[in-house]
mmCIF file of C-alpha atoms and ligand atoms in Angstrom:
data_model
loop_
_atom_site.group_PDB
_atom_site.id
_atom_site.type_symbol
_atom_site.label_atom_id
_atom_site.label_comp_id
_atom_site.label_asym_id
_atom_site.label_seq_id
_atom_site.Cartn_x
_atom_site.Cartn_y
_atom_site.Cartn_z
ATOM 1 C CA MET A 6 -37.320 32.116 -163.709
ATOM 2 C CA SER A 7 -40.588 32.889 -165.249
ATOM 3 C CA GLU A 8 -41.940 36.056 -166.149
ATOM 4 C CA SER A 9 -42.784 37.759 -162.190
ATOM 5 C CA LEU A 10 -45.422 40.526 -161.484
ATOM 6 C CA VAL A 11 -45.693 43.639 -160.065
ATOM 7 C CA VAL A 12 -48.599 45.525 -159.743
ATOM 8 C CA VAL A 13 -48.711 48.850 -157.781
ATOM 9 C CA ASN A 14 -52.591 50.017 -156.895
ATOM 10 C CA PHE A 15 -52.669 53.691 -157.297
ATOM 11 C CA LYS A 16 -55.907 53.656 -154.826
ATOM 12 C CA THR A 17 -57.073 57.119 -154.205
ATOM 13 C CA TYR A 18 -53.729 58.591 -153.222
ATOM 14 C CA GLU A 19 -53.434 61.703 -153.763
ATOM 15 C CA THR A 20 -49.842 61.171 -155.124
ATOM 16 C CA ALA A 21 -50.955 58.675 -157.598
ATOM 17 C CA GLN A 22 -54.141 60.164 -159.357
ATOM 18 C CA GLY A 23 -54.464 62.826 -161.840
ATOM 19 C CA ALA A 24 -51.330 64.450 -163.287
ATOM 20 C CA SER A 25 -49.292 62.664 -160.499
ATOM 21 C CA ALA A 26 -50.728 59.346 -162.128
ATOM 22 C CA GLU A 27 -49.463 59.716 -165.428
ATOM 23 C CA ASP A 28 -45.605 60.664 -163.562
ATOM 24 C CA LEU A 29 -45.912 57.864 -161.695
ATOM 25 C CA ALA A 30 -47.257 55.771 -164.630
ATOM 26 C CA ARG A 31 -44.193 57.399 -166.514
ATOM 27 C CA LYS A 32 -41.202 56.516 -163.828
ATOM 28 C CA MET A 33 -42.704 52.325 -164.069
ATOM 29 C CA ALA A 34 -42.504 53.074 -167.850
ATOM 30 C CA GLY A 35 -38.433 53.234 -167.206
ATOM 31 C CA ILE A 36 -37.625 50.947 -165.068
ATOM 32 C CA GLU A 37 -35.361 48.348 -167.058
ATOM 33 C CA THR A 38 -36.431 45.097 -165.759
ATOM 34 C CA THR A 39 -37.843 41.813 -167.185
ATOM 35 C CA ALA A 40 -40.647 41.749 -164.465
ATOM 36 C CA ARG A 41 -44.377 42.911 -166.053
ATOM 37 C CA LEU A 42 -44.695 46.547 -164.490
ATOM 38 C CA VAL A 43 -48.940 46.747 -163.859
ATOM 39 C CA ALA A 44 -50.407 50.139 -162.967
ATOM 40 C CA ALA A 45 -53.906 49.425 -161.378
ATOM 41 C CA VAL A 46 -55.153 53.292 -161.516
ATOM 42 C CA SER A 47 -58.519 55.016 -160.842
ATOM 43 C CA ALA A 48 -61.199 54.698 -163.532
ATOM 44 C CA PHE A 49 -60.896 58.482 -163.712
ATOM 45 C CA ASP A 50 -57.172 57.774 -164.906
ATOM 46 C CA VAL A 51 -56.889 55.120 -167.478
ATOM 47 C CA GLU A 52 -57.363 56.908 -170.590
ATOM 48 C CA SER A 53 -54.560 59.455 -169.858
ATOM 49 C CA VAL A 54 -52.333 57.192 -168.494
ATOM 50 C CA VAL A 55 -51.980 54.830 -170.856
ATOM 51 C CA GLU A 56 -51.511 57.839 -173.201
ATOM 52 C CA ALA A 57 -48.740 59.048 -170.920
ATOM 53 C CA ALA A 58 -46.984 56.478 -170.858
ATOM 54 C CA PRO A 59 -46.991 53.810 -173.822
ATOM 55 C CA GLY A 60 -46.275 50.660 -173.259
ATOM 56 C CA LEU A 61 -47.016 50.255 -169.376
ATOM 57 C CA GLU A 62 -49.776 47.405 -168.679
ATOM 58 C CA VAL A 63 -52.661 49.464 -167.210
ATOM 59 C CA TRP A 64 -55.614 48.022 -165.134
ATOM 60 C CA CYS A 65 -58.490 48.953 -163.435
ATOM 61 C CA GLN A 66 -58.826 48.476 -159.749
ATOM 62 C CA HIS A 67 -62.713 47.518 -160.300
ATOM 63 C CA LEU A 68 -64.960 46.539 -162.671
ATOM 64 C CA ASP A 69 -69.258 45.961 -162.597
ATOM 65 C CA PRO A 70 -70.595 42.978 -164.843
ATOM 66 C CA VAL A 71 -73.550 45.288 -166.734
ATOM 67 C CA GLY A 72 -74.237 45.735 -169.672
ATOM 68 C CA PHE A 73 -74.695 48.945 -171.702
ATOM 69 C CA GLY A 74 -77.675 50.396 -170.703
ATOM 70 C CA SER A 75 -79.507 52.193 -167.624
ATOM 71 C CA ASN A 76 -76.807 51.806 -165.254
ATOM 72 C CA THR A 77 -75.613 54.923 -163.217
ATOM 73 C CA GLY A 78 -72.336 55.184 -162.045
ATOM 74 C CA TRP A 79 -71.197 51.447 -162.712
ATOM 75 C CA LEU A 80 -68.098 50.875 -164.425
ATOM 76 C CA HIS A 81 -68.849 48.774 -168.018
ATOM 77 C CA PRO A 82 -65.669 46.525 -169.155
ATOM 78 C CA LEU A 83 -66.178 46.934 -172.574
ATOM 79 C CA THR A 84 -65.710 50.945 -171.906
ATOM 80 C CA ALA A 85 -62.097 50.656 -169.919
ATOM 81 C CA ILE A 86 -60.877 48.347 -172.460
ATOM 82 C CA GLU A 87 -61.910 50.829 -174.958
ATOM 83 C CA ARG A 88 -60.010 53.259 -172.948
ATOM 84 C CA GLY A 89 -56.841 51.105 -173.102
ATOM 85 C CA ALA A 90 -57.332 48.930 -170.020
ATOM 86 C CA SER A 91 -55.757 45.385 -170.189
ATOM 87 C CA GLY A 92 -56.964 44.370 -167.037
ATOM 88 C CA THR A 93 -58.584 45.034 -163.597
ATOM 89 C CA LEU A 94 -58.278 43.602 -159.951
ATOM 90 C CA ILE A 95 -62.171 42.867 -158.599
ATOM 91 C CA ASN A 96 -63.110 42.182 -154.752
ATOM 92 C CA HIS A 97 -60.127 44.290 -153.555
ATOM 93 C CA ALA A 98 -60.375 44.291 -149.320
ATOM 94 C CA GLU A 99 -61.192 48.010 -150.059
ATOM 95 C CA HIS A 100 -63.837 47.000 -152.111
ATOM 96 C CA LYS A 101 -65.772 43.734 -152.060
ATOM 97 C CA VAL A 102 -68.086 41.954 -154.263
ATOM 98 C CA SER A 103 -70.277 38.976 -154.563
ATOM 99 C CA LEU A 104 -68.357 35.832 -155.272
ATOM 100 C CA GLU A 105 -70.893 35.844 -158.519
ATOM 101 C CA HIS A 106 -69.758 39.118 -159.647
ATOM 102 C CA VAL A 107 -66.341 37.966 -160.145
ATOM 103 C CA ALA A 108 -67.669 35.216 -162.275
ATOM 104 C CA MET A 109 -70.248 37.527 -164.228
ATOM 105 C CA LEU A 110 -67.038 39.654 -164.984
ATOM 106 C CA LEU A 111 -65.247 37.237 -166.442
ATOM 107 C CA GLU A 112 -67.883 35.657 -168.063
ATOM 108 C CA GLN A 113 -68.338 39.367 -169.686
ATOM 109 C CA THR A 114 -64.367 40.513 -170.485
ATOM 110 C CA PRO A 115 -62.889 38.857 -173.726
ATOM 111 C CA GLU A 116 -60.080 36.289 -173.381
ATOM 112 C CA GLY A 117 -56.649 37.711 -172.539
ATOM 113 C CA PHE A 118 -58.209 40.327 -170.187
ATOM 114 C CA SER A 119 -56.215 40.236 -166.684
ATOM 115 C CA ILE A 120 -58.971 39.931 -164.037
ATOM 116 C CA CYS A 121 -56.684 39.545 -160.783
ATOM 117 C CA ALA A 122 -59.227 38.631 -157.990
ATOM 118 C CA CYS A 123 -58.327 39.761 -154.830
ATOM 119 C CA ALA A 124 -58.776 37.615 -151.155
ATOM 120 C CA ALA A 125 -58.359 37.911 -147.959
ATOM 121 C CA ASN A 126 -56.966 34.614 -146.956
ATOM 122 C CA ILE A 127 -56.668 30.883 -147.873
ATOM 123 C CA GLU A 128 -60.369 29.858 -147.994
ATOM 124 C CA GLU A 129 -61.567 33.286 -150.357
ATOM 125 C CA ALA A 130 -58.337 32.311 -152.611
ATOM 126 C CA ARG A 131 -59.329 28.632 -153.101
ATOM 127 C CA ALA A 132 -62.973 29.808 -153.864
ATOM 128 C CA LEU A 133 -62.137 32.569 -155.853
ATOM 129 C CA SER A 134 -59.304 30.264 -158.487
ATOM 130 C CA ASP A 135 -62.674 27.774 -158.735
ATOM 131 C CA LEU A 136 -63.394 30.829 -161.215
ATOM 132 C CA GLU A 137 -60.726 30.265 -162.951
ATOM 133 C CA PRO A 138 -59.388 34.188 -163.301
ATOM 134 C CA THR A 139 -56.268 34.599 -164.184
ATOM 135 C CA PHE A 140 -54.445 35.783 -160.768
ATOM 136 C CA VAL A 141 -55.553 35.807 -157.245
ATOM 137 C CA ALA A 142 -54.068 37.867 -155.051
ATOM 138 C CA VAL A 143 -53.502 37.119 -150.901
ATOM 139 C CA GLU A 144 -53.797 40.022 -149.008
ATOM 140 C CA PRO A 145 -54.666 40.130 -145.450
ATOM 141 C CA PRO A 146 -56.681 43.202 -144.882
ATOM 142 C CA GLU A 147 -55.140 44.169 -140.997
ATOM 143 C CA LEU A 148 -51.945 44.048 -142.873
ATOM 144 C CA ILE A 149 -52.391 46.858 -145.756
ATOM 145 C CA GLY A 150 -51.164 49.703 -145.432
ATOM 146 C CA GLY A 151 -48.184 49.272 -142.493
ATOM 147 C CA GLU A 152 -44.802 48.553 -142.189
ATOM 148 C CA ILE A 153 -44.510 44.751 -141.929
ATOM 149 C CA SER A 154 -44.586 43.412 -145.479
ATOM 150 C CA VAL A 155 -46.890 39.809 -145.675
ATOM 151 C CA THR A 156 -43.932 38.261 -146.720
ATOM 152 C CA SER A 157 -42.792 38.581 -143.173
ATOM 153 C CA ALA A 158 -45.963 38.907 -140.906
ATOM 154 C CA ASP A 159 -47.928 35.881 -142.015
ATOM 155 C CA PRO A 160 -45.292 33.741 -144.885
ATOM 156 C CA GLY A 161 -47.627 30.825 -144.443
ATOM 157 C CA ILE A 162 -50.688 32.625 -146.060
ATOM 158 C CA VAL A 163 -48.393 33.265 -149.046
ATOM 159 C CA SER A 164 -47.277 30.103 -149.480
ATOM 160 C CA GLY A 165 -50.634 28.244 -148.316
ATOM 161 C CA THR A 166 -52.256 30.055 -150.796
ATOM 162 C CA ALA A 167 -49.788 29.460 -153.637
ATOM 163 C CA LYS A 168 -50.129 25.861 -153.038
ATOM 164 C CA ALA A 169 -54.556 25.851 -152.594
ATOM 165 C CA VAL A 170 -54.813 27.785 -155.508
ATOM 166 C CA LYS A 171 -52.570 25.017 -157.477
ATOM 167 C CA GLU A 172 -54.771 22.332 -156.498
ATOM 168 C CA VAL A 173 -57.625 24.352 -157.817
ATOM 169 C CA CYS A 174 -56.379 25.609 -161.091
ATOM 170 C CA SER A 175 -52.691 25.884 -161.906
ATOM 171 C CA SER A 176 -53.246 28.649 -164.311
ATOM 172 C CA VAL A 177 -54.015 30.599 -161.968
ATOM 173 C CA GLY A 178 -51.444 32.637 -160.975
ATOM 174 C CA VAL A 179 -51.207 33.599 -157.243
ATOM 175 C CA LEU A 180 -50.145 37.675 -155.809
ATOM 176 C CA CYS A 181 -49.417 38.566 -152.620
ATOM 177 C CA GLY A 182 -49.815 41.610 -150.816
ATOM 178 C CA ALA A 183 -50.112 44.176 -148.189
ATOM 179 C CA GLY A 184 -46.629 46.066 -146.337
ATOM 180 C CA VAL A 185 -44.966 45.251 -149.477
ATOM 181 C CA LYS A 186 -41.828 47.709 -149.768
ATOM 182 C CA THR A 187 -38.563 46.546 -151.019
ATOM 183 C CA GLY A 188 -37.185 44.219 -153.392
ATOM 184 C CA ASP A 189 -36.609 42.146 -150.393
ATOM 185 C CA ASP A 190 -40.374 41.208 -150.237
ATOM 186 C CA VAL A 191 -40.170 40.591 -153.481
ATOM 187 C CA LYS A 192 -37.887 38.139 -153.765
ATOM 188 C CA VAL A 193 -39.754 36.067 -150.192
ATOM 189 C CA ALA A 194 -42.581 36.554 -151.951
ATOM 190 C CA VAL A 195 -40.921 34.447 -155.186
ATOM 191 C CA GLN A 196 -39.421 31.837 -152.428
ATOM 192 C CA LEU A 197 -42.996 31.116 -150.952
ATOM 193 C CA GLY A 198 -44.417 30.242 -154.432
ATOM 194 C CA ALA A 199 -45.913 33.918 -155.642
ATOM 195 C CA SER A 200 -45.568 34.913 -159.097
ATOM 196 C CA GLY A 201 -45.518 38.677 -157.724
ATOM 197 C CA VAL A 202 -46.654 40.789 -155.646
ATOM 198 C CA LEU A 203 -49.825 43.568 -155.066
ATOM 199 C CA LEU A 204 -48.864 46.985 -153.569
ATOM 200 C CA ALA A 205 -49.905 50.480 -152.933
ATOM 201 C CA SER A 206 -48.323 52.825 -150.388
ATOM 202 C CA GLY A 207 -45.003 51.329 -150.643
ATOM 203 C CA VAL A 208 -44.148 53.165 -153.924
ATOM 204 C CA THR A 209 -47.109 55.725 -153.680
ATOM 205 C CA MET A 210 -46.344 57.408 -150.439
ATOM 206 C CA SER A 211 -42.602 56.448 -151.005
ATOM 207 C CA GLU A 212 -40.645 60.309 -151.180
ATOM 208 C CA ASP A 213 -38.372 58.923 -154.076
ATOM 209 C CA GLN A 214 -40.845 56.846 -155.956
ATOM 210 C CA LEU A 215 -38.303 55.508 -158.531
ATOM 211 C CA GLU A 216 -35.852 54.491 -156.111
ATOM 212 C CA SER A 217 -38.327 52.536 -154.382
ATOM 213 C CA LEU A 218 -39.291 50.907 -158.029
ATOM 214 C CA GLU A 219 -36.334 50.319 -159.162
ATOM 215 C CA ASN A 220 -35.399 48.535 -155.769
ATOM 216 C CA LEU A 221 -38.871 46.557 -155.857
ATOM 217 C CA VAL A 222 -37.542 44.657 -158.963
ATOM 218 C CA TYR A 223 -34.006 44.789 -158.784
ATOM 219 C CA PHE A 224 -33.560 40.588 -158.948
ATOM 220 C CA LEU A 225 -36.326 40.017 -161.029
HETATM 221 O O1 G3P B 23 -54.058 46.561 -153.496
HETATM 222 C C1 G3P B 23 -52.490 46.191 -152.647
HETATM 223 C C2 G3P B 23 -52.935 46.580 -151.228
HETATM 224 O O2 G3P B 23 -54.445 46.528 -150.423
HETATM 225 C C3 G3P B 23 -51.466 46.691 -150.384
HETATM 226 O O3 G3P B 23 -51.345 47.789 -149.629
HETATM 227 O O4 G3P B 23 -50.154 49.759 -148.958
HETATM 228 O O5 G3P B 23 -50.392 47.917 -147.625
HETATM 229 O O6 G3P B 23 -49.071 48.241 -150.026
HETATM 230 P P1 G3P B 23 -50.407 48.463 -149.031
#
C-alpha cells in the first residue's frame, strides 16, 4: 500500500492553539505508524510547533500569493517556509479563495512544498486538479464538524472525486474529509480511492487525543 496521509487541521480550536498546539503536535510526532501525519496549524504556531515536535510535518492552514512589501495582514509563503512549514491547505470551506489565488500560490511556492486545495464537490475538485496541486481534498461543507463521516454519509463523493481527479491529472493525490473520526473511516476512505484524510474535530475535540490518533492510523 502506498503511503497514506492523515492531515489534522488544528483550525482555531482552543485545544489546538498555542501551548495546546505544541502538546497535540508532540502526541502526533509520537505515533508509531507508516502513515504520513501532518499538522495544519495556525500561522502563529508554525514555528513553535516545528520546534516542539521535530520530525512532524507542519503545514499552514492558508497562504496568500503576495510578494515581500506593502501587504498588511497577508501570509507570505516564503516566511512560512522560513519558519518551517512544508505545505499548506488552501481554499478550505472556512476560508474560500479564487481559482486564481490557488494558481498564483502554486506558481509562487517552490517544488516540494505541498499544496492541498480543498473542494466542496466533484466539480470544484476537477477544476482545482487542473492546476496540479499536490493534493485535492473533498469536504462537503454541510458535514464538516458533524458526527457522520463523509465516507458513510456520501461515499460517492469520495470515489467520484478520486476518479475525476485522476482523469484530470494522475499525479494529484486525493484526500477526503468532514466528520472523519476513526480508523474505520480512514479505511473506507482508502477503499474508496483516497490517499488519506483531512480531519479536525475528531482529534481536536477528543477527550483523549492520543487514543484518537492511534485509532485513526490503526490499519495503515
Ligand atoms: O479541514 C478538516 C475539516 O474541515 C473537517 O472538519 O471537524 O469535520 O473533521 P471535521
